[in-house]
Short mmCIF file of C-alpha atoms in Angstrom, two decimals:
data_model
loop_
_atom_site.label_atom_id
_atom_site.label_comp_id
_atom_site.label_asym_id
_atom_site.label_seq_id
_atom_site.Cartn_x
_atom_site.Cartn_y
_atom_site.Cartn_z
CA MET A 1 20.50 6.68 49.29
CA ALA A 2 23.75 4.84 49.78
CA LYS A 3 25.45 3.42 46.56
CA SER A 4 25.81 -0.21 46.42
CA THR A 5 29.14 -1.36 47.00
CA GLN A 6 28.30 -5.17 45.92
CA LYS A 7 30.78 -6.36 43.71
CA GLN A 8 29.78 -8.44 40.31
CA ASN A 9 31.03 -12.28 40.87
CA TYR A 10 33.28 -12.82 37.93
CA THR A 11 34.16 -16.42 38.98
CA PRO A 12 32.11 -18.33 36.36
CA ALA A 13 33.56 -16.24 33.50
CA ILE A 14 37.27 -16.73 34.86
CA VAL A 15 36.38 -20.35 34.97
CA VAL A 16 35.30 -20.49 31.45
CA MET A 17 38.47 -18.38 30.61
CA PHE A 18 40.36 -20.93 31.89
CA ALA A 19 38.69 -23.81 30.19
CA LEU A 20 39.19 -21.73 26.70
CA PHE A 21 42.79 -21.18 27.66
CA PHE A 22 42.67 -25.08 27.87
CA MET A 23 40.58 -25.56 24.64
CA ILE A 24 42.96 -23.55 22.30
CA ALA A 25 46.04 -25.81 23.07
CA PHE A 26 43.88 -28.87 23.33
CA VAL A 27 42.18 -28.18 19.70
CA THR A 28 45.53 -27.08 18.26
CA ASN A 29 47.54 -29.78 19.30
CA LEU A 30 44.72 -32.22 18.18
CA ALA A 31 45.25 -30.96 14.50
CA GLY A 32 49.07 -31.65 15.14
CA SER A 33 48.18 -35.60 16.72
CA MET A 34 45.88 -36.18 13.89
CA GLY A 35 48.82 -36.21 11.32
CA VAL A 36 49.04 -39.61 12.50
CA ILE A 37 45.98 -40.93 11.69
CA VAL A 38 45.36 -39.04 8.26
CA THR A 39 48.90 -40.76 7.16
CA ASN A 40 47.16 -44.17 7.62
CA GLN A 41 43.34 -43.39 6.86
CA PHE A 42 44.19 -41.18 3.92
CA GLY A 43 47.50 -42.36 2.79
CA ALA A 44 48.82 -38.72 3.31
CA SER A 45 52.79 -37.99 3.06
CA LYS A 46 54.58 -36.64 5.80
CA ALA A 47 54.10 -33.00 4.27
CA LEU A 48 50.22 -33.60 3.75
CA SER A 49 49.87 -35.03 7.20
CA GLN A 50 50.65 -31.24 8.22
CA LEU A 51 48.06 -29.92 6.17
CA GLY A 52 45.47 -29.94 9.04
CA SER A 53 47.97 -27.97 11.17
CA LEU A 54 48.77 -25.69 8.53
CA ALA A 55 45.13 -24.76 7.72
CA ASN A 56 44.62 -24.43 11.61
CA PHE A 57 47.62 -21.83 11.75
CA ILE A 58 46.72 -20.30 8.29
CA ALA A 59 43.46 -19.46 9.64
CA TYR A 60 45.50 -16.89 12.19
CA ALA A 61 46.90 -14.74 9.08
CA CYS A 62 43.17 -14.64 7.71
CA MET A 63 41.47 -13.62 10.95
CA GLY A 64 44.34 -11.96 13.31
CA ILE A 65 43.49 -8.26 12.71
CA PRO A 66 39.67 -8.68 11.77
CA ALA A 67 39.44 -10.62 15.24
CA GLY A 68 41.04 -7.39 17.00
CA LEU A 69 38.60 -5.43 15.32
CA ILE A 70 35.47 -7.33 16.34
CA LEU A 71 36.78 -7.27 19.83
CA GLN A 72 37.13 -3.66 19.63
CA ARG A 73 33.68 -3.14 18.13
CA LYS A 74 31.71 -5.69 19.66
CA GLY A 75 33.11 -6.49 22.97
CA TYR A 76 34.41 -9.56 24.75
CA LYS A 77 31.05 -11.34 25.01
CA PHE A 78 29.97 -11.02 21.43
CA THR A 79 33.56 -12.18 20.46
CA SER A 80 33.94 -15.17 22.76
CA ARG A 81 30.21 -16.41 22.05
CA ALA A 82 31.30 -16.33 18.25
CA ALA A 83 34.46 -17.86 18.86
CA VAL A 84 33.18 -20.87 20.62
CA ILE A 85 30.47 -21.28 18.01
CA VAL A 86 33.11 -21.46 15.41
CA GLY A 87 34.93 -23.91 17.26
CA ILE A 88 31.93 -26.57 17.60
CA VAL A 89 31.44 -26.35 13.83
CA GLY A 90 35.30 -26.57 13.00
CA VAL A 91 35.58 -29.66 15.40
CA GLY A 92 32.48 -31.04 14.25
CA ILE A 93 33.70 -31.04 10.55
CA GLN A 94 36.82 -32.95 11.41
CA PHE A 95 34.76 -35.35 13.38
CA LEU A 96 32.64 -35.86 10.19
CA SER A 97 35.74 -36.17 8.09
CA GLY A 98 36.36 -39.86 9.19
CA TYR A 99 33.01 -40.85 8.60
CA VAL A 100 32.77 -39.37 4.99
CA GLU A 101 36.32 -40.76 4.29
CA SER A 102 37.48 -37.25 2.65
CA PHE A 103 40.98 -35.61 3.77
CA ALA A 104 39.49 -32.15 1.97
CA VAL A 105 36.73 -32.28 4.58
CA TYR A 106 39.34 -33.04 7.77
CA VAL A 107 41.50 -30.15 6.24
CA ALA A 108 38.45 -27.81 6.14
CA GLY A 109 37.40 -28.57 9.40
CA ALA A 110 40.87 -27.79 10.88
CA PHE A 111 40.93 -24.13 8.88
CA VAL A 112 37.28 -23.51 10.61
CA ALA A 113 38.71 -24.44 14.11
CA GLY A 114 41.62 -22.38 13.48
CA PHE A 115 39.41 -19.20 13.02
CA ALA A 116 38.21 -19.98 16.52
CA MET A 117 41.52 -20.67 18.19
CA CYS A 118 42.73 -17.16 16.77
CA MET A 119 39.44 -15.42 18.17
CA LEU A 120 39.90 -16.98 21.43
CA ASN A 121 43.42 -16.26 21.70
CA ILE A 122 42.78 -12.59 21.16
CA VAL A 123 39.79 -12.64 23.85
CA VAL A 124 41.00 -14.43 26.80
CA ASN A 125 44.18 -12.51 27.69
CA PRO A 126 42.54 -9.17 27.78
CA MET A 127 39.48 -10.49 29.49
CA LEU A 128 41.14 -12.10 32.21
CA ASN A 129 43.23 -9.09 32.67
CA THR A 130 40.10 -7.12 32.81
CA LEU A 131 38.03 -9.78 35.13
CA GLY A 132 41.01 -9.63 37.65
CA GLY A 133 41.05 -5.71 37.79
CA GLY A 134 44.28 -5.40 36.05
CA GLY A 135 47.44 -4.94 37.73
CA ASN A 136 48.97 -8.05 39.55
CA LYS A 137 45.62 -9.88 39.81
CA GLY A 138 45.02 -9.39 36.25
CA ASN A 139 48.59 -10.98 35.43
CA GLN A 140 48.06 -13.51 38.14
CA LEU A 141 45.03 -15.17 36.34
CA ILE A 142 46.71 -14.63 32.93
CA GLN A 143 49.57 -16.91 34.58
CA PHE A 144 46.95 -19.31 35.52
CA GLY A 145 45.44 -19.50 32.21
CA GLY A 146 48.69 -19.92 30.69
CA SER A 147 49.14 -23.26 32.97
CA CYS A 148 45.74 -24.33 31.88
CA ASN A 149 46.96 -23.85 28.15
CA SER A 150 49.99 -26.23 28.84
CA ILE A 151 47.79 -28.78 30.51
CA GLY A 152 45.36 -29.11 27.31
CA GLY A 153 48.59 -29.11 25.22
CA THR A 154 49.64 -32.09 27.25
CA ILE A 155 46.69 -34.15 27.20
CA ALA A 156 45.57 -34.02 23.47
CA PRO A 157 48.52 -36.01 22.00
CA VAL A 158 48.84 -38.40 24.93
CA PHE A 159 44.87 -38.90 24.46
CA VAL A 160 44.81 -39.28 20.61
CA GLY A 161 47.95 -41.89 20.87
CA TRP A 162 46.47 -44.38 23.32
CA LEU A 163 42.77 -44.00 21.54
CA VAL A 164 44.91 -45.04 18.57
CA GLY A 165 46.78 -47.87 20.16
CA GLY A 166 49.98 -49.50 19.65
CA THR A 167 50.10 -49.47 15.73
CA ILE A 168 49.73 -46.78 13.08
CA ALA A 169 47.86 -49.23 11.09
CA ASN A 170 44.67 -48.74 13.33
CA ALA A 171 44.62 -45.27 13.14
CA THR A 172 41.56 -43.61 11.99
CA VAL A 173 39.46 -40.40 12.62
CA ALA A 174 36.62 -42.65 14.12
CA LYS A 175 39.02 -43.89 16.83
CA ALA A 176 39.79 -40.19 18.08
CA ALA A 177 36.11 -39.34 18.04
CA PRO A 178 35.87 -39.30 21.97
CA VAL A 179 38.52 -36.35 21.91
CA MET A 180 36.36 -34.34 19.38
CA ILE A 181 33.22 -35.06 21.38
CA ILE A 182 34.56 -33.44 24.42
CA ALA A 183 35.66 -30.65 22.87
CA MET A 184 32.72 -29.90 21.62
CA ALA A 185 30.85 -30.32 24.77
CA ILE A 186 33.07 -27.97 26.41
CA PHE A 187 32.91 -25.04 23.85
CA ALA A 188 28.82 -25.63 24.34
CA ILE A 189 28.90 -25.55 28.24
CA ALA A 190 31.31 -22.28 27.84
CA PHE A 191 28.74 -20.69 25.49
CA VAL A 192 26.08 -21.04 28.00
CA VAL A 193 28.31 -19.80 30.84
CA ILE A 194 29.56 -16.87 29.07
CA SER A 195 25.83 -15.73 27.76
CA LEU A 196 24.80 -15.98 31.49
CA THR A 197 27.44 -13.88 32.72
CA ASN A 198 27.69 -10.09 33.22
CA ILE A 199 31.21 -9.34 31.77
CA PRO A 200 32.60 -5.76 31.62
CA GLU A 201 33.46 -4.12 28.13
CA PRO A 202 36.11 -1.42 29.15
CA HIS A 203 37.93 -1.52 25.89
CA MET A 204 34.68 -1.80 23.48
CA GLU A 205 34.41 1.34 21.22
CA THR A 206 31.76 4.18 22.73
CA PRO A 207 28.86 5.24 20.88
CA GLU A 208 30.73 8.46 20.04
CA GLN A 209 33.88 6.46 18.65
CA LYS A 210 31.72 4.57 16.50
CA ALA A 211 29.89 7.57 14.85
CA ALA A 212 33.40 9.36 14.53
CA ARG A 213 34.37 6.04 12.52
CA LEU A 214 31.43 6.03 10.39
CA ALA A 215 32.00 9.49 9.79
CA GLY A 216 35.59 9.18 8.50
CA ASN A 217 36.40 11.87 11.47
CA ILE A 218 39.32 9.60 12.73
CA GLN A 219 42.89 11.07 12.05
CA LYS A 220 45.07 8.50 10.77
CA ASP A 221 48.41 8.11 12.71
CA GLN A 222 51.35 8.64 10.42
CA TYR A 223 53.08 6.01 12.45
CA SER A 224 52.08 2.40 13.15
CA PRO A 225 53.72 -0.70 14.85
CA LEU A 226 55.72 -1.51 11.47
CA SER A 227 57.52 1.59 11.86
CA PHE A 228 59.76 0.08 14.62
CA ARG A 229 62.45 -2.03 13.34
CA HIS A 230 62.80 -3.92 16.62
CA PHE A 231 59.06 -4.95 16.46
CA VAL A 232 59.32 -6.04 12.77
CA LEU A 233 62.02 -8.08 13.51
CA GLY A 234 60.32 -9.54 16.43
CA ALA A 235 57.21 -10.21 14.59
CA VAL A 236 59.52 -12.43 12.23
CA ALA A 237 61.04 -14.04 15.21
CA ILE A 238 57.39 -15.00 16.33
CA PHE A 239 56.81 -16.71 13.06
CA PHE A 240 59.69 -18.57 13.34
CA TYR A 241 59.15 -19.44 17.24
CA VAL A 242 55.53 -20.76 16.83
CA GLY A 243 56.79 -22.97 13.96
CA ILE A 244 59.83 -24.06 16.50
CA GLU A 245 57.19 -24.87 19.00
CA VAL A 246 54.91 -26.83 16.80
CA GLY A 247 57.49 -28.27 14.36
CA ILE A 248 59.70 -30.27 17.09
CA PRO A 249 56.79 -32.62 18.55
CA ASN A 250 54.57 -32.77 15.34
CA THR A 251 57.61 -33.94 12.96
CA ALA A 252 58.29 -36.52 15.59
CA ASN A 253 54.98 -37.52 16.28
CA ILE A 254 54.86 -38.55 12.67
CA TYR A 255 58.23 -40.40 12.34
CA PHE A 256 58.37 -42.54 15.68
CA SER A 257 54.38 -43.38 15.34
CA GLY A 258 55.52 -45.08 12.33
CA LEU A 259 58.26 -47.33 13.88
CA ASP A 260 56.94 -50.52 14.94
CA TRP A 261 59.06 -50.78 18.04
CA VAL A 262 58.01 -47.32 19.30
CA GLY A 263 54.17 -46.83 18.03
CA PRO A 264 51.63 -44.45 18.50
CA ALA A 265 50.88 -44.50 22.08
CA LEU A 266 54.54 -44.24 23.27
CA THR A 267 55.30 -41.67 20.83
CA GLY A 268 51.87 -39.62 21.67
CA THR A 269 52.97 -40.02 25.66
CA MET A 270 56.50 -38.58 24.91
CA VAL A 271 54.72 -35.55 22.63
CA GLY A 272 52.40 -35.11 25.78
CA ALA A 273 55.65 -34.89 27.86
CA TYR A 274 57.14 -32.18 25.53
CA TRP A 275 53.95 -30.01 26.63
CA PHE A 276 54.00 -30.74 30.02
CA CYS A 277 57.93 -29.68 30.03
CA MET A 278 56.58 -26.67 28.59
CA LEU A 279 54.28 -26.35 31.64
CA LEU A 280 57.32 -26.89 33.67
CA GLY A 281 59.28 -24.00 31.71
CA ARG A 282 56.58 -21.60 32.14
CA LEU A 283 56.70 -22.22 35.87
CA GLY A 284 60.03 -21.66 36.15
CA GLY A 285 60.14 -18.98 33.75
CA GLY A 286 57.78 -17.19 35.83
CA ALA A 287 59.99 -17.80 38.87
CA ILE A 288 63.01 -15.96 37.57
CA GLY A 289 61.36 -13.56 35.19
CA ALA A 290 61.89 -10.72 37.64
CA LYS A 291 65.80 -11.60 37.92
CA VAL A 292 66.62 -12.37 34.03
CA SER A 293 66.14 -10.30 31.38
CA SER A 294 64.16 -11.33 28.24
CA LYS A 295 67.21 -10.80 26.30
CA ALA A 296 69.28 -13.43 28.21
CA MET A 297 66.47 -15.72 28.46
CA LEU A 298 66.03 -16.12 24.58
CA CYS A 299 69.29 -16.53 24.01
CA ALA A 300 70.29 -19.13 26.55
CA THR A 301 66.81 -21.16 25.80
CA SER A 302 67.53 -20.92 22.05
CA CYS A 303 71.12 -22.02 22.35
CA LEU A 304 70.05 -25.07 24.51
CA ALA A 305 67.31 -26.00 22.12
CA ILE A 306 69.84 -26.04 19.49
CA ALA A 307 72.19 -28.28 21.44
CA PHE A 308 69.06 -30.57 22.25
CA LEU A 309 68.12 -30.66 18.47
CA LEU A 310 71.50 -31.82 17.46
CA CYS A 311 71.24 -34.60 19.84
CA VAL A 312 67.96 -35.42 17.93
CA ILE A 313 69.65 -35.69 14.67
CA PHE A 314 72.96 -37.16 15.62
CA ILE A 315 71.92 -39.92 18.11
CA PRO A 316 70.85 -42.97 16.66
CA GLU A 317 67.27 -43.69 17.11
CA THR A 318 68.17 -47.54 18.00
CA VAL A 319 69.74 -45.96 21.29
CA ALA A 320 67.11 -46.40 23.68
CA ILE A 321 66.31 -46.06 27.17
CA LYS A 322 64.49 -49.19 28.88
CA PHE A 323 61.21 -48.04 30.69
CA GLY A 324 59.55 -50.80 32.01
CA GLU A 325 58.46 -52.87 29.37
CA SER A 326 58.99 -50.37 26.66
CA SER A 327 62.24 -49.01 25.03
CA ILE A 328 62.24 -45.10 24.68
CA PRO A 329 64.79 -43.95 21.86
CA LEU A 330 67.32 -41.59 23.55
CA CYS A 331 66.81 -38.82 20.57
CA LEU A 332 63.00 -38.88 21.65
CA VAL A 333 64.03 -37.56 25.13
CA PHE A 334 65.83 -34.77 23.89
CA MET A 335 62.84 -33.88 21.80
CA MET A 336 60.80 -33.76 24.89
CA LEU A 337 63.64 -31.52 26.75
CA CYS A 338 63.09 -29.12 24.14
CA GLY A 339 59.76 -28.48 25.82
CA LEU A 340 61.52 -26.63 28.38
CA CYS A 341 63.31 -23.97 26.09
CA THR A 342 60.14 -23.31 24.09
CA SER A 343 58.38 -22.53 26.96
CA VAL A 344 59.31 -19.17 27.80
CA MET A 345 60.50 -17.84 24.19
CA TRP A 346 56.63 -16.37 23.27
CA GLY A 347 56.88 -14.25 26.57
CA ALA A 348 60.51 -13.11 25.91
CA ILE A 349 59.92 -12.16 22.40
CA PHE A 350 56.78 -10.26 22.92
CA ASN A 351 58.36 -8.43 25.75
CA LEU A 352 61.35 -7.41 23.59
CA SER A 353 59.34 -6.37 20.76
CA ALA A 354 56.63 -4.30 22.52
CA GLU A 355 59.38 -2.65 24.41
CA GLY A 356 58.95 1.19 23.49
CA LEU A 357 55.89 0.75 21.53
CA GLY A 358 53.45 2.93 23.77
CA LYS A 359 50.00 3.42 22.31
CA TYR A 360 51.02 1.28 19.30
CA THR A 361 51.14 -1.95 21.73
CA ALA A 362 47.35 -2.97 21.07
CA SER A 363 47.87 -2.85 17.44
CA ALA A 364 51.09 -4.73 17.52
CA SER A 365 49.18 -7.77 19.54
CA GLY A 366 46.64 -8.11 16.25
CA ILE A 367 49.65 -8.02 14.09
CA PHE A 368 51.61 -10.69 16.29
CA MET A 369 48.43 -12.99 16.10
CA THR A 370 48.63 -12.92 12.34
CA LEU A 371 51.89 -14.15 12.34
CA VAL A 372 51.29 -17.36 14.41
CA CYS A 373 50.45 -18.87 11.00
CA GLY A 374 54.17 -19.82 11.30
CA GLY A 375 52.86 -22.84 13.38
CA GLY A 376 51.45 -24.33 10.13
CA ILE A 377 53.90 -23.14 7.57
CA ILE A 378 57.45 -24.02 9.22
CA PRO A 379 56.11 -27.78 10.32
CA PHE A 380 54.57 -28.08 6.62
CA VAL A 381 57.89 -27.10 5.06
CA GLN A 382 59.92 -28.98 7.41
CA ASN A 383 57.86 -32.41 6.47
CA LEU A 384 58.54 -31.57 2.75
CA ILE A 385 62.11 -31.71 3.59
CA ALA A 386 61.48 -34.96 5.90
CA ASP A 387 59.93 -36.52 2.59
CA LYS A 388 63.16 -35.79 0.63
CA VAL A 389 65.85 -36.26 3.27
CA GLY A 390 64.40 -37.93 6.46
CA SER A 391 62.57 -36.62 9.35
CA LEU A 392 65.38 -36.49 11.54
CA GLN A 393 67.56 -34.34 8.98
CA SER A 394 64.60 -32.07 8.75
CA TYR A 395 65.00 -30.35 11.99
CA TRP A 396 68.12 -28.52 10.60
CA LEU A 397 65.32 -26.09 9.38
CA LEU A 398 64.35 -25.42 13.12
CA ILE A 399 67.99 -24.98 14.08
CA ALA A 400 68.25 -22.28 11.46
CA CYS A 401 65.01 -20.66 12.88
CA LEU A 402 66.59 -20.76 16.38
CA ALA A 403 69.73 -19.23 14.83
CA TYR A 404 67.49 -16.19 13.90
CA LEU A 405 66.18 -15.93 17.28
CA ILE A 406 69.69 -15.76 18.86
CA PHE A 407 70.51 -12.90 16.34
CA TYR A 408 67.06 -11.30 17.64
CA ALA A 409 68.19 -11.48 21.19
CA LEU A 410 71.46 -10.00 20.82
CA VAL A 411 71.00 -7.50 17.83
CA GLY A 412 67.41 -7.33 16.47
CA SER A 413 65.84 -6.57 19.40
CA LYS A 414 67.35 -3.11 20.28
CA ASN A 415 64.99 -0.24 19.69
CA VAL A 416 66.47 2.37 17.07
CA ASN A 417 63.21 4.19 16.54
CA ARG A 418 63.22 6.15 19.88
CA ASP A 419 62.28 9.59 18.08
CA ILE A 420 58.71 8.16 17.29
CA PRO A 421 56.24 9.60 19.70
CA VAL A 422 54.39 6.97 21.50
CA GLU A 423 52.38 8.88 24.01
#
């Protein structure tokens, strides 16, 4: 009998993965955008306004490595379905926080949502690569997914800003309710489609591997990704990078939304433009990525970001550009342009850090995901500084983090542990 050559249609699963890529940035940026709301409804300080974002990212520190183990032992379908259920619960708790008038409930919801975002991050990249059959097609799907991620990041702050309106005095969780309802609906649809789709599981442990693990017959390797200096320094770079990426728009959102002549709607639009600049930067970075080294790209964009942040700090906020009936602070425009720089940093750092790791690359990815918690810790520390010396002066912390990225690109990224076997 002739063997069937009919190929499984993975289009529904690919579409869902694109939607989940969108949701990762949408829900993550929702936590940052909600900072404007909690300063009004719950009377939070600048630092406390970042607790939702901090809780969201601290979940990565708790879940990064466990989520990798779940993926290995239970597979893509189980992990992705579990992630969207957790996502619905997390966003649902945030939705309820405004009605029970509890800041603690809001922070708890952001923490639960962070677990979901971490699990989804660990699922979507390898799943798209698998659904595309690996190689160029798999990489192409991941790049498309990254574009969906940027779109989600762009829409969330704009949507929240316009729902709140022209003044921060109107900012309540109830006003942002439509955003959270949409998020929960997309998660629910994703759960159904994933459940009905046959997804390949090439990386899930076999029954033999499971039996060996349970019997304790797996020989431990004397080395790990942490044995490589350039990876350790790269993991620190990822911690700083995600803090920079999130801290730039979050701090600007809190500060400029509180200015009567700027307000939440205009500020939300400009923060959305920051994430849109990241989309443009990723497209540009992909176009020149084959010709420009990761080291040169990271060094150049870090230097340019420092120049833009110096403009944010030193240009008086009263210097504005007339745009229709609105006046946009010039320093806010330079904040937006920073998105062009931060767009390509993750890929450059990951590329430099994973160079020469061989068989340790997979476990390195779990450690990387754990260090994403910098996206919550750095903005929180930045806004502690903002409460003491002012929001614009707090950007000196991010300039120091960018200086470390320059050091990593020029010095720290060199692999000095080539004697370690990686095959």
